[in-house]
Tab-separated table of C-alpha atoms in Angstrom:
chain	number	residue	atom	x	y	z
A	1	UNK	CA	33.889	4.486	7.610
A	2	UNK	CA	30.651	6.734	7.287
A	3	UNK	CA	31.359	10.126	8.260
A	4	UNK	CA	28.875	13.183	8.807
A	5	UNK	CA	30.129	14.696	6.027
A	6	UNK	CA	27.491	15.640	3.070
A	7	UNK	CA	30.296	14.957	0.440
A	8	UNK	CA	31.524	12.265	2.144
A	9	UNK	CA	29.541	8.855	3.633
A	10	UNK	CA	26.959	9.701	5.983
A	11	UNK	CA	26.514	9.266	9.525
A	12	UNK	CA	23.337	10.953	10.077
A	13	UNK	CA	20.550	8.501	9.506
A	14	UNK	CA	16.479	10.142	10.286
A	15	UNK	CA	13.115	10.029	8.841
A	16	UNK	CA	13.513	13.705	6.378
A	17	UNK	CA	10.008	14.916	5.090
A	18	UNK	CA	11.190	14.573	1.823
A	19	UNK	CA	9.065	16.837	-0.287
A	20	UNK	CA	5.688	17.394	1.393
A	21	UNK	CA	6.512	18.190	5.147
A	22	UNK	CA	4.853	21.525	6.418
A	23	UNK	CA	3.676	22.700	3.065
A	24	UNK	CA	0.040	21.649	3.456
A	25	UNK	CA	-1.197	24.950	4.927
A	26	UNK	CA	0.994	27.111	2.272
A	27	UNK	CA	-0.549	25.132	-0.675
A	28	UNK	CA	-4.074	25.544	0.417
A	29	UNK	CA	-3.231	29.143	1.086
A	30	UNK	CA	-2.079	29.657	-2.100
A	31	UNK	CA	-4.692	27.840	-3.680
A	32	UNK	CA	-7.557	28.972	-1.469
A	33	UNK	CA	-9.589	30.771	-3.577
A	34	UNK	CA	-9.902	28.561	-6.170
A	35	UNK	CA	-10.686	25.622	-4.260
A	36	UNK	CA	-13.233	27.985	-2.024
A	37	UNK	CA	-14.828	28.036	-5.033
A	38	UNK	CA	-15.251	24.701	-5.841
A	39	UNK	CA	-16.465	24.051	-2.390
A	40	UNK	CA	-19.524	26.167	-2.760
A	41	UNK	CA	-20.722	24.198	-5.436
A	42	UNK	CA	-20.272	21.115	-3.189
A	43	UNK	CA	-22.847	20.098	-0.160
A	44	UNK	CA	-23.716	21.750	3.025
A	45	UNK	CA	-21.488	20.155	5.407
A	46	UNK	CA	-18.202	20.312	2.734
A	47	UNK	CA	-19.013	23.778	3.005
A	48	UNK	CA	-18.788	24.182	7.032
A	49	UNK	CA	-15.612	21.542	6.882
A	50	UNK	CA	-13.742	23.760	4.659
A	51	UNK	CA	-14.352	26.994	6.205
A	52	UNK	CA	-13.441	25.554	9.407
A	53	UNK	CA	-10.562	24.307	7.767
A	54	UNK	CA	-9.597	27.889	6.779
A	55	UNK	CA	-10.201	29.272	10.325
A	56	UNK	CA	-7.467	27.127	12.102
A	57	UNK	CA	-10.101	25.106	13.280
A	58	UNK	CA	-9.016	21.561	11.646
A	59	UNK	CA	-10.141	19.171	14.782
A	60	UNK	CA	-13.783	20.697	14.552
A	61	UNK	CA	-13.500	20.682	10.434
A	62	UNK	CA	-13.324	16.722	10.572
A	63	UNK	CA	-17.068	15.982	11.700
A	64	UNK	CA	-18.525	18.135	8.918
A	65	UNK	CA	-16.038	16.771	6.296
A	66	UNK	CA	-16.904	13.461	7.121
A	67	UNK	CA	-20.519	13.796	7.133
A	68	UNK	CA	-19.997	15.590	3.452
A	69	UNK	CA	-18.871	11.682	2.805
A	70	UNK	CA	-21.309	9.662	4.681
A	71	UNK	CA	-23.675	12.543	2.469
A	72	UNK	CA	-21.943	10.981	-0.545
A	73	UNK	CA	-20.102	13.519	-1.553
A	74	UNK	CA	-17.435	12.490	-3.555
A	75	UNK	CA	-15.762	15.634	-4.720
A	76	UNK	CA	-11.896	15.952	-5.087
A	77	UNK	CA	-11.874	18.486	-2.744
A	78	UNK	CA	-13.868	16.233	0.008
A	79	UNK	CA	-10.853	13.728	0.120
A	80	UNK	CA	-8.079	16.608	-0.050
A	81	UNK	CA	-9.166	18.802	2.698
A	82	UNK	CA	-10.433	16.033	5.347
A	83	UNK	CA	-7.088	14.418	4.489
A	84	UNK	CA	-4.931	17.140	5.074
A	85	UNK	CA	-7.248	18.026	8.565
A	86	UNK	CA	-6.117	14.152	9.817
A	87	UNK	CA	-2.580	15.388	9.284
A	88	UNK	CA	-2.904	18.526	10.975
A	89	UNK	CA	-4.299	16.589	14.113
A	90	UNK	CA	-1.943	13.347	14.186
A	91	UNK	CA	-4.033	11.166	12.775
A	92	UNK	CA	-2.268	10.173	9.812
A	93	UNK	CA	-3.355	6.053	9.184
A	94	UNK	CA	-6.389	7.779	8.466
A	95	UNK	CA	-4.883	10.225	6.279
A	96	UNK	CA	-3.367	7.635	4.234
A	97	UNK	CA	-6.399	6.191	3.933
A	98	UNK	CA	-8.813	9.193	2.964
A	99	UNK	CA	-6.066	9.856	0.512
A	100	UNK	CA	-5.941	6.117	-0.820
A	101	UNK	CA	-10.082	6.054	-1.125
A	102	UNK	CA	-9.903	9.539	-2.820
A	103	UNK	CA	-7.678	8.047	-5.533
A	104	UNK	CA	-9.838	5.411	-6.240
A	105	UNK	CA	-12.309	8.099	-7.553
A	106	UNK	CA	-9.684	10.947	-8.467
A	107	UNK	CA	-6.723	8.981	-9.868
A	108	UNK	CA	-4.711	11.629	-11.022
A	109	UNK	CA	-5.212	13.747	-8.302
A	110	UNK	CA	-1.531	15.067	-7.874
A	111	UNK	CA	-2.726	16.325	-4.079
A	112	UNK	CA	-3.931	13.628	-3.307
A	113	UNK	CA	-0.937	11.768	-4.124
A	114	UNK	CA	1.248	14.452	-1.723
A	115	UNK	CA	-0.846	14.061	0.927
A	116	UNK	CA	-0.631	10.464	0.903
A	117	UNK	CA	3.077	10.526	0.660
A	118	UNK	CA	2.877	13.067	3.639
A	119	UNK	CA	1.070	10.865	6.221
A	120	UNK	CA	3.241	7.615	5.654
A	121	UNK	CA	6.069	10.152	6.392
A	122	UNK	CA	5.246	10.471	9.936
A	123	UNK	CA	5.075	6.369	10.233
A	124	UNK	CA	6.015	4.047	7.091
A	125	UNK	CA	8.545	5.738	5.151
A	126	UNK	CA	8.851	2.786	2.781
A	127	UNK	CA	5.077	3.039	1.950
A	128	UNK	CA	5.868	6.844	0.619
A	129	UNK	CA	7.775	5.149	-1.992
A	130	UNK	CA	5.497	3.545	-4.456
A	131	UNK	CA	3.505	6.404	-3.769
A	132	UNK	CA	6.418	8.605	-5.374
A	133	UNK	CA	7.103	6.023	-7.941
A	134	UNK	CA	3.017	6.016	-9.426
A	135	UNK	CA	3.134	9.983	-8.915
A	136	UNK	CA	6.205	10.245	-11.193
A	137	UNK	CA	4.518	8.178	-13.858
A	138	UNK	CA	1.407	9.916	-13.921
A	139	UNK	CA	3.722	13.524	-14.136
A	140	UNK	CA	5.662	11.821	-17.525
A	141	UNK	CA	2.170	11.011	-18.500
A	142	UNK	CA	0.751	14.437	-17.459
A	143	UNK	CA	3.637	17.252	-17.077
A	144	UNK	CA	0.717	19.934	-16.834
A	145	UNK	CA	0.508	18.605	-13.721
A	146	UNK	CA	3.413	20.109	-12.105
A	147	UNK	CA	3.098	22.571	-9.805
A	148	UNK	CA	5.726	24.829	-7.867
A	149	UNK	CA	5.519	22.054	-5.258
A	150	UNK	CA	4.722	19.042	-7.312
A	151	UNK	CA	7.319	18.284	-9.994
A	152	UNK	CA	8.982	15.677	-11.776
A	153	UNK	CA	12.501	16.793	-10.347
A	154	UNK	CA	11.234	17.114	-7.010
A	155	UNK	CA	10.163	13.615	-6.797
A	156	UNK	CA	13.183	12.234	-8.218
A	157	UNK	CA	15.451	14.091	-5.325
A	158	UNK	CA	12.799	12.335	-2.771
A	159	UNK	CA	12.962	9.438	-3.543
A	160	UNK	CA	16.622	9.196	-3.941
A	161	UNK	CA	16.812	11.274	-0.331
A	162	UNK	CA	14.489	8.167	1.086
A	163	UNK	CA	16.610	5.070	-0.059
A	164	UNK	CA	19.917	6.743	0.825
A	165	UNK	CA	18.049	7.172	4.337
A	166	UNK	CA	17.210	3.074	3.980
A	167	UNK	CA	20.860	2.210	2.762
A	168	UNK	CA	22.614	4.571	5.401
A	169	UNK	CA	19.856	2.668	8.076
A	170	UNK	CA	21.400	-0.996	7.043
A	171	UNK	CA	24.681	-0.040	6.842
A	172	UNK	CA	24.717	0.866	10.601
A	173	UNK	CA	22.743	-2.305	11.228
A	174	UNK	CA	25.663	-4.156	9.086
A	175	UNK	CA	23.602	-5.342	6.438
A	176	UNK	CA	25.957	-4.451	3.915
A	177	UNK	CA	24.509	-6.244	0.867
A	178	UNK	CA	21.219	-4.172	1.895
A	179	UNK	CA	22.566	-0.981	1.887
A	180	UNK	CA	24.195	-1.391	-1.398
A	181	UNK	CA	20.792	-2.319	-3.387
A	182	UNK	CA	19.631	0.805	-1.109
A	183	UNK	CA	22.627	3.293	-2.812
A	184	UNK	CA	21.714	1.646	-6.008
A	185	UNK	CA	18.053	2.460	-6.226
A	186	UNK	CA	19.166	6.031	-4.250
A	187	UNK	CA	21.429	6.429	-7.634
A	188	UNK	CA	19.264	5.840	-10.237
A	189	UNK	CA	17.639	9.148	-8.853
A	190	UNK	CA	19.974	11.151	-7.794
A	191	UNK	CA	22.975	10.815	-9.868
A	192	UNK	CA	24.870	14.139	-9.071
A	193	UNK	CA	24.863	13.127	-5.480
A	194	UNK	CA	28.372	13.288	-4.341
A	195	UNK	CA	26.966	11.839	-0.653
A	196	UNK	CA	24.960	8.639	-2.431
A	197	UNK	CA	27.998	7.649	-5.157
A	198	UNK	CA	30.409	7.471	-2.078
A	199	UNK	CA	28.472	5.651	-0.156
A	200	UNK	CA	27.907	2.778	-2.815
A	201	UNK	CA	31.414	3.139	-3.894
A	202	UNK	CA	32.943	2.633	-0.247
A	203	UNK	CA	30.627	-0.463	0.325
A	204	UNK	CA	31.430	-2.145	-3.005
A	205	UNK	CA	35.193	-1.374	-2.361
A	206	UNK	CA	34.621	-2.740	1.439
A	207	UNK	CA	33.403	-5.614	-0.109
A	208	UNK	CA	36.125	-6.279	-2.806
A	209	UNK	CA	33.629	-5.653	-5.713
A	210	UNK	CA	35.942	-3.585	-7.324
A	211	UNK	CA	34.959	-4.002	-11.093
A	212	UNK	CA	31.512	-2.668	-9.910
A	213	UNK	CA	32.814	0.180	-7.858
A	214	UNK	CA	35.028	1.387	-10.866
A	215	UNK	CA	31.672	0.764	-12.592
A	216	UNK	CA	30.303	3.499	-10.506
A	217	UNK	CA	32.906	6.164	-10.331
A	218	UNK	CA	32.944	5.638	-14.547
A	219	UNK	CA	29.656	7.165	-14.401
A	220	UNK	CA	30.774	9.682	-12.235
A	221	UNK	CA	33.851	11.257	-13.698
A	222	UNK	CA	32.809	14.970	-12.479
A	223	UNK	CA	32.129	14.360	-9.129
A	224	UNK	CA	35.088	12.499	-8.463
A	225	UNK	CA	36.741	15.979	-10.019
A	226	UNK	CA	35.076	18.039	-7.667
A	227	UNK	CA	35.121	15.845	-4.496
A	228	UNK	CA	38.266	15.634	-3.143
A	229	UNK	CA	37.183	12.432	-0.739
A	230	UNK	CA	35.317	10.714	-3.620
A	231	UNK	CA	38.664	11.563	-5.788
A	232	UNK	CA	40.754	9.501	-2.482
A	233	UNK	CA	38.291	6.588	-2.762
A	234	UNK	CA	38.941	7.020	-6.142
A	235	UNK	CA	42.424	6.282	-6.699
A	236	UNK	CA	42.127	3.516	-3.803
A	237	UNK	CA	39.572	1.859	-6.410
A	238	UNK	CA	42.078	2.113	-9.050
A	239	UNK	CA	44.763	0.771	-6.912
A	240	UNK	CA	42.578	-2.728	-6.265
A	241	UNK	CA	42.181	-2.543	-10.021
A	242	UNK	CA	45.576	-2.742	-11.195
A	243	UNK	CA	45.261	1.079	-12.755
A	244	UNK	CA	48.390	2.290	-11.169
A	245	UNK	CA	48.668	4.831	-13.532
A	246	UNK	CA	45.853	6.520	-12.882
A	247	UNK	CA	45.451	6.344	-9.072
A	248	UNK	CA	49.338	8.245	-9.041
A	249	UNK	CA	47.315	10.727	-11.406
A	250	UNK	CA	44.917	11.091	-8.705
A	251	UNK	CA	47.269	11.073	-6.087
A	252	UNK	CA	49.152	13.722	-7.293
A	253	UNK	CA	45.859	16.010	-7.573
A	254	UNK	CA	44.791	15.690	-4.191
A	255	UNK	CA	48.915	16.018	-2.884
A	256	UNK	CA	48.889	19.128	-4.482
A	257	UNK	CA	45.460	20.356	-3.560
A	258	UNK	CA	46.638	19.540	0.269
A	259	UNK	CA	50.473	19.196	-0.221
A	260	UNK	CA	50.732	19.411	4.067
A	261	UNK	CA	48.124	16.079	4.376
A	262	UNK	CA	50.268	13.747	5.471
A	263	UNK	CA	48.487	10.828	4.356
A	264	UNK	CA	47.633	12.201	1.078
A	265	UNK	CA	51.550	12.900	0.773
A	266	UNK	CA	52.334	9.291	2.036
A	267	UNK	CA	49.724	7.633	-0.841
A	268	UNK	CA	51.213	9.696	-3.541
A	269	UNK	CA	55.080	8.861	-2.391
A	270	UNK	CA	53.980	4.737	-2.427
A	271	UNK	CA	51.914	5.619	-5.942
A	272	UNK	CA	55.152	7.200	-7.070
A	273	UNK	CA	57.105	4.178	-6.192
A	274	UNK	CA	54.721	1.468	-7.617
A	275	UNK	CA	54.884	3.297	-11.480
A	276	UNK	CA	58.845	3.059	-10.907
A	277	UNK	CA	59.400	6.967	-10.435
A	278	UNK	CA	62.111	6.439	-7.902
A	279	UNK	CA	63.792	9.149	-7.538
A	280	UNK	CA	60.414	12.009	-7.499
A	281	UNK	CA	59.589	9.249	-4.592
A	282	UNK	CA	62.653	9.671	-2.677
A	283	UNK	CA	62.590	13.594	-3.148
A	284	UNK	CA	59.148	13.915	-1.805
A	285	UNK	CA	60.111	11.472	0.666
A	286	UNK	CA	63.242	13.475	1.901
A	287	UNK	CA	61.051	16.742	1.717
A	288	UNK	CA	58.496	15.212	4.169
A	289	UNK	CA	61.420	13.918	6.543
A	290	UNK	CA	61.636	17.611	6.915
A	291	UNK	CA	58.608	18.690	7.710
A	292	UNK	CA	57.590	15.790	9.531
A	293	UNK	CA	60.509	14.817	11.430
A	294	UNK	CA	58.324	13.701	14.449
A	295	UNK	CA	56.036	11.161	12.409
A	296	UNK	CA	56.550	7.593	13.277
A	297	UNK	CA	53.999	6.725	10.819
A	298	UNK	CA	56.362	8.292	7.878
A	299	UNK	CA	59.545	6.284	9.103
A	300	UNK	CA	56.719	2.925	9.657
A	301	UNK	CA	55.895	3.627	5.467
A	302	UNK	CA	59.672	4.025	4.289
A	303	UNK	CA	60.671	0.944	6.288
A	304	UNK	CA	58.023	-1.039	4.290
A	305	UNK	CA	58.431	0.195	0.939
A	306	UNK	CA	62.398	-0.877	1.366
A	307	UNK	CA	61.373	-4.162	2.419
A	308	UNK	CA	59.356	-4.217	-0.499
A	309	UNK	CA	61.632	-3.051	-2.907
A	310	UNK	CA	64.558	-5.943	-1.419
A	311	UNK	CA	62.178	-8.708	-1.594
A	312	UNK	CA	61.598	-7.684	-5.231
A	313	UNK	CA	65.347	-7.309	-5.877
């Protein structure tokens, strides 16, 4: 099942700002001067919209910075800053489209771009996505245009953050198939995610696509090393799979890591059995008669595997 767990399947589906959320007033601080600047070379009314801007004043900034347009002022800066001052009041359809018009005339605008992706975050979090997609073409195209905000890396982790968010979203709807082509596109850009590889590999397991899961987890050999729940689904993969060798492998990893798990124990005693090592079985078995003495589950296992093992006999 999904559980809350960042290194496990998650539980904990929301709209995250993936990359823009709450840095417009720190970017235009940082850049301030620069773009003051630029302003002064622009029209009256850009000139009153931006300083307005700068005093805190963003409601009372839109008139002027709208006028600027109406003016025909078509400066980068126009669409940026009466953009970013429809964010900062709510009104972010219009945001998207300031942003949209402004990239008609600026298309390599890289804040443009970021604001764009910012307003559909507070309403269409699917939209941000080919928004993310054309950005990171135009920063393979262009990687001058990075910034400490702005960078190729940055975009990847978004966009693989959004269609985990999708896939986790249709999973809890149970629409399975969805949430798998969600993981899958979620993988492609982020594939050190521990959270994102279990989550496709539990679904694909879930629904008996084991070739594909194995698939996965082939791709993954360090993570399943260094996730001991993604090592579990592991060796449950390689079970369905016929690799009985190397689930006991993994069994034996994660019994040791945990040696008083009593599940873990109970997997590697029935992994021990299946690749014929009888008797380490029965030792570990006798050993957690011991220490479990209490656990009808333990005494449930043994009298399976020895109905097993007669119906084989």
């Amino acid at each position: 099942m999904i559980s809350k767990s960042k290194t496990s399947l998650k539980e904990d589906v929301g709209p995250t700002l993936f990359l823009w959320a709450g840095t417009v007033l720190l970017l235009f601080t940082l850049t301030a001067l620069n773009q003051k600047a630029n302003a002064q070379q622009g029209d009256h009314f850009l000139k009153q919209g931006i300083e307005l801007f700068y005093s805190g004043e963003y409601e009372a900034s839109i008139n002027p910075l709208e006028w600027a347009h109406e003016e025909g002022n078509s400066l980068p800066e126009s669409y940026i800053y009466l953009a970013s001052a429809y964010i900062l009041t709510g009104r972010y359809s219009e945001a998207t489209a300031m942003a949209s018009r402004g990239l008609e005339e600026h298309p390599l605008s890289i804040k443009l771009y970021a604001l764009k992706a910012e307003a559909y975050s507070h309403y269409d979090i699917t939209s941000i996505i080919p928004v993310y997609e054309n950005l990171l073409l135009i920063l393979h195209d262009h990687p001058d245009k990075q910034t400490d905000f702005i960078t190729i890396n940055n975009i990847k982790d978004s966009l693989g953050n959004i269609h985990e968010n999708i896939g986790n979203e249709h999973y809890f709807n149970e629409y399975f198939d969805d949430a798998i082509q969600s993981f899958y596109q979620s993988i492609k850009y982020t594939p050190h995610s521990i959270s994102v590889t279990n989550n496709l590999v539990y679904l694909l397991y879930k629904k008996e696509r084991f070739e594909e899961a194995n698939e996965v987890l082939d791709n993954s050999t360090a993570l399943v090393q260094s996730n001991e729940s993604l090592m579990y689904l592991s060796a449950q993969v390689a079970l369905a799979i016929g690799d009985q060798a190397n689930a006991l492998e993994m069994f034996r990893q994660l019994h040791e890591a945990s040696p008083n798990d009593l599940d873990r124990a109970i997997a590697f005693g029935i992994s021990l059995y299946n690749n014929n090592n009888i008797i380490e079985a029965n030792d570990l078995f006798n050993e957690l008669l011991k220490k479990f003495p209490k656990e009808r589950h333990l005494y449930q296992t043994l009298i399976e595997i020895n109905r097993t093992r007669m119906d084989f006999e």
